[in-house]
């Protein structure tokens, strides 16, 4: 085998692993012996790094270089093949080209290895031929009983075992410590950046794993081991795709159970989100809605970039998460405090006014021309006194019962004064359970020593107020919905049949059949196929009617002018002709009894897929749904209490609860519909989408009526 390997960008399809039995991950992270297959003697090659680091950095297990070209490498005997290695092997590093990788996997299995790291690229990320080769790699691993990490990955670092099984240039740093933060991610380049930036900030990662194409082992496999590792207090994850929702939820649940903080930076889209959305709901919700809701359920912190990933991990490594979304700002500059207030409120955080007794204590320390309410402005005068009063100010603020988190904003405090301040602040934070972050608006070169003091204390230091506010918002728990309205009653839901109601019926009838099975009220109506039938239906229903054109594939009737409201019976025949002419090949016109005016809601649901649970959505409905974008989502099914909380999340909640003296609407009826729809999408796996728009909610006691409905099955989505 040759001693070269190509490593490029991450890519390609994921093949779900089906290992023969449970994996002993301790053999991977604390291997008794590592074989380096394709080891090279060229010191200038990146592929020489793994062998050199295993030999020189304190790894205590056996190291077996394997390459028929050499008799000795790095002062160690070099063997012609894996079969020639004299002892058992737990981990194999395959530094061989893609064309030799399948043979390497087979040999690793024969050697009894628990896992093999395939660094080479040239697999699914390159196209169909590469995808076929990657599939052979996986199948060979299953047959040989060995797990495959990669291909197209950059390997493993586990500092407690001094295991540096990677060629990443970021690992050139000494990396002598173990900070309790672990990382696992798909991208080698992003992972290298995380490893390098963390080390620059004094955070030598405890574990670092690049999973690459994830042909077999994926980040949830690695993550589930690391969250149970006593050496790890925070697991950070970079995910380009999360294709197995059930596996991700297991990881999140196990992290919560183990008390390990989980921080996730995600890009890309889930397979579930790539289906075509036919409803308003599907069009407005992001592809990662289920991912976000599952993460929220288990307390996962979601971040938007590498800076946030490391900052959040730094906080969680040494400080608790905030109990709420109330934050206090303490600043050496009034202007910086105002900027922080603006940015924090933009991320859903509130800056409560500090209690009178808190302000009284602060007044003894803060100059008269400072500010005491929140933000607290201590002014630069505080430091001119030569006193260490800043830590005491922060302690007083953190003791206020209205404060869940502290944001410190420093300007040109530099040199020895900066170090004194940092030590003062670190001592104050260590004595409180309120988490703290710092924004230091001064040159790095003038505050290096002070930043190191704060870093050692687990206090992140930012150079941007905006980034610090974004991180504070990510760390805070979700906002609680407002209050109002009586507790919901538990609806009596009819027993649901096994088969989805409406299956086999025309599209214009399937949705109504489903609502009937769920017990969701709908207006009386008839499908008219001629002007005469329309007039006859209107007279039978009495009063004015609503008329809607029905045609194959027509989901949104208002978009083509296919809806008329308040039509008198004597105008029904003429309106039928107008509506029928609005589309090609109409099936007819639905004539419905008019429902009294009320608040129009959208109630939608998307069925679970790819292991993700189903999602329930409610929002302000009608024709302005996309304009208002007033939506709240939850995993389905929901309890009545959860349904009520969902309604309270809406900006339009006051319209339901009674706004400016108006009588409240029938919230209990809306809750019942949410519970029933959530039950439906959880009960029938073949139901892909269900949307009621609008659901008209009348005054209290008048009920809620579904005026229009759209249903899509899995088969519909596949067409």
XYZ file of C-alpha atoms in Angstrom:
719
model
C 0.000 0.000 0.000
C 1.185 3.527 -0.723
C 1.943 6.138 1.900
C -0.133 9.011 0.499
C -3.658 10.138 1.221
C -5.900 12.899 -0.074
C -7.989 14.932 2.386
C -10.437 17.508 1.084
C -13.779 18.999 2.046
C -16.464 17.013 3.825
C -19.361 15.844 1.686
C -21.416 12.981 0.444
C -24.347 10.912 1.520
C -24.792 9.317 4.895
C -25.316 5.580 5.177
C -27.027 4.623 8.416
C -24.820 2.242 10.369
C -25.947 -1.231 11.352
C -23.088 -2.512 13.511
C -23.018 -6.179 14.422
C -22.995 -5.460 18.161
C -22.431 -2.693 20.686
C -19.216 -0.749 20.236
C -16.671 -0.564 23.050
C -15.805 3.100 22.623
C -13.178 2.902 25.349
C -11.122 0.834 22.919
C -11.349 3.769 20.500
C -10.595 6.648 22.884
C -8.265 4.749 25.233
C -6.803 2.122 22.892
C -4.236 -0.337 24.186
C -2.582 -0.319 20.770
C -2.822 1.772 17.604
C -1.742 0.575 14.171
C -0.787 3.278 11.645
C -1.524 1.737 8.266
C 0.364 3.461 5.441
C 2.718 5.239 7.845
C 5.229 7.445 6.078
C 8.834 8.381 6.723
C 8.568 11.705 4.900
C 8.789 14.327 7.662
C 7.269 17.055 5.470
C 4.066 15.078 4.859
C 0.940 15.847 6.935
C 0.441 12.081 7.054
C 3.602 11.773 9.150
C 1.939 13.679 12.005
C -0.181 10.894 13.570
C 2.771 8.526 14.013
C 5.061 11.296 15.257
C 2.489 12.555 17.779
C 1.672 9.057 19.031
C 5.363 8.398 19.529
C 6.314 11.756 21.079
C 3.364 13.087 23.082
C 3.008 10.675 25.949
C 0.664 8.045 24.535
C 1.333 4.986 26.704
C -0.163 2.263 24.501
C 1.661 0.353 21.809
C 2.137 1.953 18.397
C 2.578 -0.203 15.294
C 3.649 1.532 12.054
C 2.571 -0.551 9.046
C 4.135 -0.077 5.608
C 6.152 -2.641 3.577
C 8.523 0.129 2.425
C 10.094 0.624 5.838
C 11.765 -1.504 8.504
C 11.597 1.227 11.124
C 9.717 4.519 11.591
C 9.829 7.047 14.456
C 12.163 4.700 16.301
C 9.604 1.875 16.156
C 9.623 -1.413 14.208
C 7.545 -1.059 11.027
C 5.531 -4.057 9.842
C 4.696 -4.998 6.237
C 1.002 -5.633 6.962
C -1.574 -5.619 9.744
C -1.439 -9.404 9.874
C 2.255 -9.107 10.852
C 1.645 -6.916 13.904
C 2.682 -8.972 16.969
C -0.030 -7.907 19.409
C -3.729 -7.047 19.594
C -4.859 -3.769 18.015
C -7.802 -1.613 19.186
C -7.611 1.273 16.702
C -6.335 1.429 13.124
C -5.436 4.686 11.358
C -5.737 4.167 7.601
C -3.413 6.641 5.864
C -4.078 5.024 2.486
C -5.789 6.195 -0.717
C -9.494 5.583 -1.289
C -8.806 2.637 -3.598
C -7.112 0.710 -0.783
C -9.557 1.642 1.984
C -11.877 -1.362 1.620
C -8.932 -3.747 1.986
C -7.771 -1.753 5.007
C -11.149 -2.167 6.682
C -11.121 -5.905 6.032
C -7.611 -6.210 7.498
C -8.581 -4.117 10.551
C -11.437 -6.486 11.257
C -9.156 -9.483 10.924
C -6.764 -7.858 13.413
C -9.591 -7.552 15.954
C -9.697 -3.753 15.920
C -12.727 -1.979 17.375
C -12.546 0.826 14.805
C -10.646 2.131 11.817
C -10.230 5.803 10.899
C -10.337 6.292 7.122
C -8.795 9.678 6.341
C -8.909 9.480 2.547
C -11.338 11.418 0.383
C -12.687 10.183 -2.946
C -15.946 8.666 -1.741
C -19.572 9.846 -1.766
C -18.537 13.502 -1.914
C -17.204 12.888 -5.464
C -20.301 11.401 -7.109
C -21.985 8.046 -7.869
C -18.791 6.005 -8.232
C -17.470 7.339 -4.948
C -20.813 6.683 -3.275
C -20.660 3.049 -4.433
C -17.146 2.720 -3.024
C -18.316 4.236 0.257
C -21.138 1.720 0.453
C -18.627 -1.113 -0.042
C -16.584 0.377 2.790
C -19.581 0.220 5.138
C -20.608 -3.284 4.095
C -17.047 -4.541 4.577
C -16.926 -3.004 8.041
C -20.166 -4.711 9.031
C -18.927 -8.053 7.739
C -15.573 -7.624 9.510
C -17.134 -6.404 12.764
C -15.203 -3.124 12.806
C -16.612 0.418 13.024
C -15.529 2.886 10.345
C -14.876 6.539 11.220
C -14.931 8.666 8.049
C -14.021 8.480 5.263
C -12.878 11.994 4.368
C -12.293 12.859 8.022
C -9.428 14.167 10.134
C -9.484 11.718 13.021
C -9.476 11.828 16.813
C -7.792 13.690 19.653
C -8.350 12.521 23.238
C -5.985 14.364 25.559
C -6.561 12.331 28.774
C -5.015 9.357 26.934
C -2.570 11.572 24.981
C -4.133 10.137 21.826
C -3.431 12.340 18.794
C -4.813 10.242 15.951
C -5.155 13.073 13.439
C -3.233 14.941 10.764
C -4.972 18.291 11.427
C -2.477 21.160 11.504
C -4.428 22.584 14.471
C -3.040 19.749 16.611
C 0.512 21.056 16.082
C -0.094 23.173 19.202
C 1.255 21.639 22.446
C -2.295 20.798 23.700
C -0.994 19.726 27.083
C -4.183 20.252 29.095
C -7.762 18.990 29.249
C -10.407 21.665 29.777
C -13.499 19.432 30.000
C -14.876 20.607 26.645
C -15.265 18.039 23.854
C -15.998 18.600 20.170
C -17.420 16.358 17.462
C -18.258 17.553 13.966
C -18.536 16.605 10.329
C -16.284 19.268 8.838
C -12.563 18.805 9.287
C -11.894 22.447 8.412
C -14.427 23.805 10.911
C -13.202 21.313 13.482
C -9.621 22.412 12.968
C -10.666 26.014 13.542
C -12.442 25.065 16.761
C -9.400 23.151 18.025
C -7.017 25.969 17.142
C -9.091 28.902 18.468
C -9.905 27.037 21.675
C -6.204 26.362 22.307
C -5.347 29.999 21.614
C -7.808 30.934 24.366
C -6.278 28.518 26.825
C -8.841 25.776 26.288
C -7.110 22.530 25.348
C -10.059 20.400 24.294
C -10.512 17.131 26.148
C -11.772 15.348 23.043
C -11.942 16.306 19.375
C -13.425 14.115 16.639
C -13.920 14.753 12.917
C -16.543 12.367 11.471
C -16.281 13.360 7.791
C -18.731 11.602 5.473
C -20.216 9.566 8.344
C -20.477 6.435 6.223
C -20.811 4.363 9.405
C -19.989 6.164 12.644
C -21.795 9.483 12.929
C -21.604 12.338 15.379
C -24.457 10.965 17.527
C -22.536 7.690 18.025
C -19.470 9.599 19.205
C -21.528 12.124 21.125
C -23.403 9.520 23.154
C -20.088 8.138 24.386
C -18.601 11.536 25.179
C -21.561 12.851 27.192
C -21.091 9.894 29.560
C -17.333 10.439 29.847
C -16.512 11.815 33.338
C -13.706 13.836 31.753
C -16.253 15.825 29.692
C -18.524 18.524 31.129
C -19.509 20.220 27.849
C -19.986 18.619 24.425
C -19.898 20.935 21.417
C -21.191 19.682 18.067
C -20.951 20.952 14.503
C -23.550 19.236 12.313
C -23.989 19.735 8.590
C -26.937 17.352 8.514
C -28.844 15.468 11.158
C -30.567 12.720 9.229
C -31.729 10.503 12.079
C -33.959 12.468 14.414
C -34.383 9.609 16.859
C -30.602 9.241 17.237
C -30.214 12.974 17.833
C -32.962 12.946 20.454
C -31.256 10.032 22.229
C -28.034 12.042 22.304
C -29.800 15.121 23.678
C -31.696 13.107 26.297
C -28.582 11.228 27.433
C -26.611 14.470 27.697
C -29.324 15.951 29.921
C -29.465 12.796 32.048
C -25.671 12.784 32.465
C -25.560 16.466 33.364
C -23.338 17.209 30.357
C -24.095 20.488 28.606
C -24.739 20.055 24.873
C -24.036 22.956 22.490
C -24.843 22.554 18.793
C -23.850 24.597 15.748
C -25.865 23.400 12.777
C -25.794 24.090 9.063
C -27.492 22.358 6.160
C -30.967 20.916 6.171
C -32.548 17.717 7.422
C -33.894 15.164 4.967
C -37.334 15.723 6.475
C -37.181 19.378 5.522
C -36.500 18.733 1.844
C -39.985 17.526 1.052
C -42.140 19.907 -0.961
C -44.483 21.892 1.268
C -48.004 22.385 -0.085
C -49.494 24.240 2.873
C -49.008 27.733 4.270
C -47.579 26.034 7.348
C -44.961 24.053 5.434
C -43.988 27.098 3.397
C -43.408 29.282 6.459
C -41.729 26.873 8.845
C -37.995 26.337 8.536
C -36.650 22.960 7.548
C -35.179 22.507 11.015
C -38.306 23.139 13.108
C -38.416 19.633 14.582
C -34.662 19.785 15.269
C -35.099 23.068 17.141
C -38.051 21.807 19.175
C -36.304 18.551 20.117
C -33.249 20.567 21.161
C -35.396 22.869 23.294
C -37.120 19.897 24.919
C -33.785 18.590 26.228
C -32.050 21.875 27.049
C -29.614 21.882 24.122
C -28.023 25.283 23.460
C -28.164 26.188 19.759
C -25.618 28.678 18.405
C -24.939 30.367 15.074
C -21.164 30.386 14.638
C -17.861 29.117 15.992
C -17.380 32.189 18.193
C -20.668 31.475 19.944
C -19.912 27.754 20.167
C -16.719 28.344 22.132
C -18.122 31.213 24.182
C -21.134 29.209 25.322
C -18.921 26.216 26.082
C -16.648 28.442 28.159
C -19.581 29.685 30.224
C -21.057 26.224 30.734
C -17.674 24.750 31.629
C -17.423 26.808 34.784
C -20.742 28.548 35.362
C -24.412 27.568 35.611
C -26.970 28.413 32.953
C -29.108 31.465 33.751
C -32.426 30.710 35.459
C -34.321 33.204 33.310
C -34.019 35.871 30.622
C -33.357 38.857 32.915
C -29.891 40.339 32.514
C -28.032 43.151 34.240
C -25.322 45.213 32.570
C -22.477 46.789 34.541
C -20.369 49.165 32.495
C -17.482 51.584 32.705
C -19.175 53.576 29.942
C -22.742 54.815 29.766
C -22.715 54.548 25.989
C -21.592 50.898 26.067
C -24.361 50.154 28.566
C -26.992 51.649 26.258
C -25.678 49.664 23.291
C -25.809 46.478 25.376
C -29.392 47.184 26.446
C -30.427 47.572 22.813
C -28.695 44.387 21.692
C -29.928 42.305 24.631
C -33.537 43.329 24.119
C -33.146 42.427 20.442
C -32.440 38.836 21.575
C -35.456 38.592 23.845
C -33.658 39.483 27.062
C -35.004 42.007 29.540
C -33.049 44.493 31.654
C -35.127 44.883 34.822
C -34.671 47.926 37.030
C -32.692 46.932 40.095
C -34.471 46.846 43.433
C -34.325 49.977 45.657
C -32.199 48.214 48.284
C -29.747 47.155 45.540
C -29.463 50.711 44.283
C -28.918 51.970 47.847
C -25.931 49.637 48.240
C -24.538 50.633 44.846
C -24.862 54.330 45.680
C -22.151 53.912 48.332
C -19.666 52.808 45.654
C -20.726 54.381 42.352
C -19.939 58.100 41.833
C -22.873 60.506 41.908
C -22.750 61.007 38.148
C -22.964 57.254 37.503
C -26.162 55.242 36.924
C -27.699 52.709 39.293
C -30.888 51.366 37.715
C -29.696 48.945 34.965
C -27.497 49.309 33.029
C -25.228 50.259 35.937
C -22.573 52.808 34.911
C -19.720 52.839 37.430
C -17.767 55.381 35.303
C -13.994 55.450 35.023
C -13.887 57.480 38.252
C -14.328 54.257 40.222
C -10.845 53.122 39.186
C -9.186 56.446 39.910
C -9.732 55.903 43.635
C -7.249 53.058 43.688
C -9.845 50.773 45.296
C -10.926 47.303 44.237
C -14.620 48.160 44.300
C -15.656 46.786 40.903
C -16.042 43.212 42.127
C -18.190 44.417 45.017
C -20.435 46.305 42.577
C -20.907 43.137 40.531
C -21.596 41.074 43.666
C -24.317 43.511 44.732
C -25.923 43.411 41.285
C -25.831 39.590 41.136
C -27.532 39.390 44.544
C -30.580 41.249 43.211
C -33.459 38.730 42.856
C -34.379 40.248 39.480
C -31.037 39.290 37.891
C -30.472 35.978 36.090
C -27.214 36.872 34.284
C -24.539 39.556 34.330
C -22.920 41.271 31.348
C -19.852 43.367 32.166
C -18.781 46.032 29.661
C -15.256 47.389 29.969
C -13.633 50.078 27.886
C -10.077 51.389 28.237
C -9.127 49.672 31.467
C -5.690 48.301 30.580
C -2.349 47.158 31.950
C -1.997 46.425 35.667
C -5.371 48.017 36.382
C -6.957 45.533 33.974
C -5.373 42.574 35.772
C -6.541 43.892 39.148
C -10.053 44.320 37.787
C -10.042 40.810 36.268
C -8.947 39.233 39.550
C -11.572 41.248 41.432
C -14.314 40.228 39.015
C -13.271 36.542 38.956
C -13.474 36.393 42.768
C -16.916 38.007 42.734
C -18.272 35.621 40.088
C -16.901 32.587 41.932
C -19.036 33.541 44.947
C -22.349 33.725 43.045
C -24.524 31.390 40.977
C -25.266 34.100 38.409
C -23.346 33.511 35.143
C -21.160 36.331 33.863
C -19.733 37.379 30.486
C -17.430 40.283 29.668
C -17.113 42.591 26.685
C -13.718 44.298 26.675
C -13.554 47.171 24.209
C -9.794 47.616 24.306
C -6.837 46.251 22.394
C -5.944 42.605 22.923
C -2.291 43.499 23.450
C -3.175 45.803 26.349
C -5.471 43.328 28.103
C -3.829 39.955 27.384
C -2.962 39.099 30.974
C -6.369 40.244 32.254
C -8.208 38.177 29.648
C -6.166 35.136 30.688
C -7.273 35.626 34.305
C -10.919 35.701 33.247
C -10.474 32.738 30.905
C -9.005 30.656 33.701
C -12.070 31.543 35.783
C -14.422 30.326 33.035
C -15.583 33.842 32.150
C -15.748 34.409 28.373
C -14.410 37.692 27.033
C -15.863 39.204 23.865
C -14.725 42.078 21.695
C -18.251 42.639 20.369
C -21.353 43.703 22.303
C -23.565 42.203 19.605
C -21.947 38.758 19.852
C -22.056 38.803 23.662
C -25.773 39.648 23.604
C -26.434 36.867 21.093
C -24.640 34.352 23.302
C -26.555 35.534 26.371
C -29.801 35.034 24.475
C -28.768 31.534 23.406
C -27.886 30.520 26.965
C -31.104 31.803 28.515
C -34.087 29.448 28.777
C -36.980 29.947 26.323
C -39.334 32.808 27.141
C -42.441 31.745 29.029
C -45.793 32.566 27.401
C -48.110 35.166 28.872
C -50.950 34.441 31.242
C -54.692 34.798 31.033
C -57.743 32.655 30.274
C -59.044 29.822 32.392
C -57.204 26.491 32.543
C -58.214 24.347 29.582
C -60.610 21.461 29.891
C -59.494 18.063 28.677
C -61.295 17.287 25.424
C -62.864 13.906 24.884
C -61.262 12.675 21.663
C -63.028 9.894 19.772
C -61.198 6.616 19.254
C -59.232 7.022 16.056
C -59.333 4.281 13.418
C -56.179 2.592 12.192
C -56.667 3.726 8.605
C -56.453 7.416 7.790
C -60.001 8.708 7.151
C -60.587 10.001 3.663
C -58.136 7.586 2.032
C -59.355 6.945 -1.497
C -61.730 9.921 -1.483
C -61.276 12.872 -3.850
C -59.034 15.588 -2.455
C -61.952 17.958 -1.856
C -63.597 15.382 0.426
C -60.605 13.777 2.200
C -59.927 16.720 4.493
C -63.535 17.025 5.642
C -63.694 13.291 6.338
C -60.594 13.607 8.522
C -62.061 16.534 10.477
C -65.253 14.575 11.056
C -63.241 11.658 12.442
C -61.412 14.026 14.789
C -64.586 15.734 15.945
C -63.477 19.167 14.696
C -66.559 21.297 13.848
C -66.996 22.430 10.244
C -69.761 24.317 8.400
C -72.531 22.507 6.540
C -71.708 22.384 2.866
C -72.400 20.730 -0.475
C -70.332 20.304 -3.620
C -72.169 21.770 -6.624
C -71.218 20.702 -10.136
C -73.683 22.921 -12.015
C -75.107 26.411 -11.513
C -78.494 24.859 -10.694
C -76.972 22.671 -7.959
C -75.221 25.740 -6.520
C -78.472 27.669 -6.304
C -80.264 24.669 -4.832
C -77.544 24.214 -2.173
C -77.585 27.906 -1.248
C -81.365 27.917 -0.730
C -81.156 24.725 1.342
C -78.477 26.152 3.611
C -80.414 29.405 4.083
C -79.157 32.973 4.265
C -75.899 33.951 2.615
C -73.269 31.344 1.774
C -69.573 30.983 1.082
C -68.568 29.548 -2.291
C -65.150 28.061 -3.133
C -63.918 26.556 -6.365
C -62.570 22.994 -6.150
C -59.960 21.710 -8.625
C -57.199 19.071 -8.634
C -53.969 20.396 -7.138
C -55.531 23.702 -6.074
C -54.458 24.159 -2.463
C -54.849 27.924 -2.050
C -58.135 28.984 -3.600
C -57.825 32.687 -2.799
C -54.653 32.908 -4.920
C -56.759 32.414 -8.088
C -59.770 34.424 -6.942
C -61.617 31.202 -6.236
C -63.514 32.274 -3.078
C -66.670 34.374 -2.609
C -68.152 35.165 0.793
C -71.620 36.367 1.772
C -73.261 35.250 -1.477
C -77.107 35.540 -1.445
C -78.951 32.437 -2.613
C -80.312 34.191 -5.699
C -76.751 35.021 -6.811
C -75.321 31.519 -6.296
C -75.808 30.344 -9.899
C -74.032 33.376 -11.350
C -71.186 33.165 -8.856
C -70.801 29.472 -9.711
C -70.101 30.420 -13.325
C -67.540 33.043 -12.276
C -65.681 30.671 -9.981
C -65.772 27.743 -12.400
C -64.151 29.970 -15.020
C -61.308 30.928 -12.693
C -59.477 27.589 -13.120
C -59.074 24.918 -15.732
C -61.031 21.669 -15.287
C -62.777 22.464 -11.994
C -64.395 19.620 -10.055
C -67.124 21.955 -8.914
C -67.847 24.643 -6.332
C -68.216 24.036 -2.603
C -71.201 25.881 -1.149
C -70.978 26.348 2.634
C -73.069 27.947 5.324
C -71.524 31.258 6.386
C -69.917 31.229 9.814
C -70.215 34.312 12.061
C -67.109 36.479 12.142
C -64.402 35.711 14.678
C -60.636 35.537 14.956
C -59.076 33.525 12.130
C -56.347 31.099 13.154
C -54.156 28.731 11.201
C -53.742 25.264 12.710
C -51.223 23.088 10.925
C -49.343 19.863 11.521
C -46.462 18.100 9.799
C -46.019 14.380 10.263
C -42.868 12.901 11.695
C -40.199 11.652 9.308
C -36.603 10.399 9.427
C -36.932 9.817 13.156
C -38.136 13.342 13.918
C -41.402 13.682 15.858
C -44.408 15.428 14.286
C -44.807 19.182 14.685
C -47.946 21.172 15.524
C -48.275 24.827 14.510
C -50.769 27.562 15.333
C -50.790 31.138 14.129
C -52.836 34.054 12.938
C -54.686 32.727 9.904
C -56.640 33.859 6.881
C -55.247 35.328 3.701
C -52.653 37.368 5.607
C -50.962 34.359 7.197
C -47.653 34.789 5.349
C -47.680 38.535 6.002
C -48.291 38.270 9.751
C -46.015 35.243 10.310
C -47.318 35.050 13.854
C -46.627 31.390 14.577
C -45.926 29.112 17.529
C -44.809 25.498 17.239
C -44.584 22.433 19.468
C -43.864 18.739 19.126
C -47.045 16.711 18.736
C -49.128 15.447 20.375
C -49.851 18.148 22.960
C -51.755 18.263 26.219
C -54.463 20.895 26.744
C -52.033 22.801 28.973
C -49.360 22.758 26.268
C -51.909 23.821 23.642
C -52.925 26.801 25.771
C -49.270 27.730 26.294
C -48.803 27.573 22.519
C -51.640 30.058 21.981
C -50.135 32.358 24.596
C -46.881 32.484 22.638
C -48.632 34.279 19.773
C -48.309 38.026 19.412
C -52.025 37.943 18.679
C -52.833 36.227 21.999
C -54.476 39.416 23.394
C -57.079 39.180 20.615
C -58.062 35.759 21.962
C -57.891 36.665 25.644
C -59.836 39.937 25.270
C -58.055 43.098 24.167
C -58.853 46.570 25.518
C -62.066 45.571 27.130
C -63.249 43.259 24.356
C -64.922 40.017 25.429
C -62.609 36.976 25.359
C -63.023 34.457 22.569
C -63.563 30.710 22.935
C -59.989 29.794 23.836
C -61.093 26.417 25.185
C -62.538 25.488 21.782
C -59.304 26.492 20.033
C -57.347 24.390 22.545
C -59.537 21.379 21.742
C -58.804 21.703 18.029
C -55.060 21.905 18.685
C -55.166 18.796 20.852
C -57.187 16.880 18.247
C -54.953 17.881 15.324
C -51.819 17.045 17.324
C -53.289 13.663 18.166
C -54.075 13.014 14.491
C -50.591 13.740 13.163
C -49.066 11.560 15.869
C -51.549 8.726 15.305
C -51.388 8.340 11.509
C -47.807 7.998 10.189
C -49.086 8.244 6.612
C -50.380 11.777 7.282
C -47.714 14.188 5.978
C -49.528 17.513 6.359
C -52.804 18.741 7.797
C -53.761 22.401 7.740
C -56.902 24.190 8.828
C -56.958 27.755 7.554
C -58.895 29.479 8.763
C -60.196 28.118 12.021
C -62.729 30.757 13.053
C -62.805 31.210 16.824
C -66.029 32.805 18.060
C -66.940 34.418 21.390
C -66.559 32.386 24.590
C -68.937 29.448 24.424
C -69.564 29.804 20.672
C -66.895 27.295 19.636
C -64.334 27.192 16.838
C -65.131 26.090 13.288
C -62.748 24.847 10.562
C -63.738 26.677 7.386
C -61.103 25.218 5.063
C -58.806 22.213 5.288
C -55.890 20.781 3.355
C -54.540 17.250 3.736
C -51.462 15.661 2.161
C -50.355 12.053 2.633
C -46.896 10.539 2.223
C -47.948 9.224 -1.189
C -49.040 12.720 -2.220
C -45.593 14.069 -1.340
C -43.848 11.366 -3.348
C -45.708 12.151 -6.560
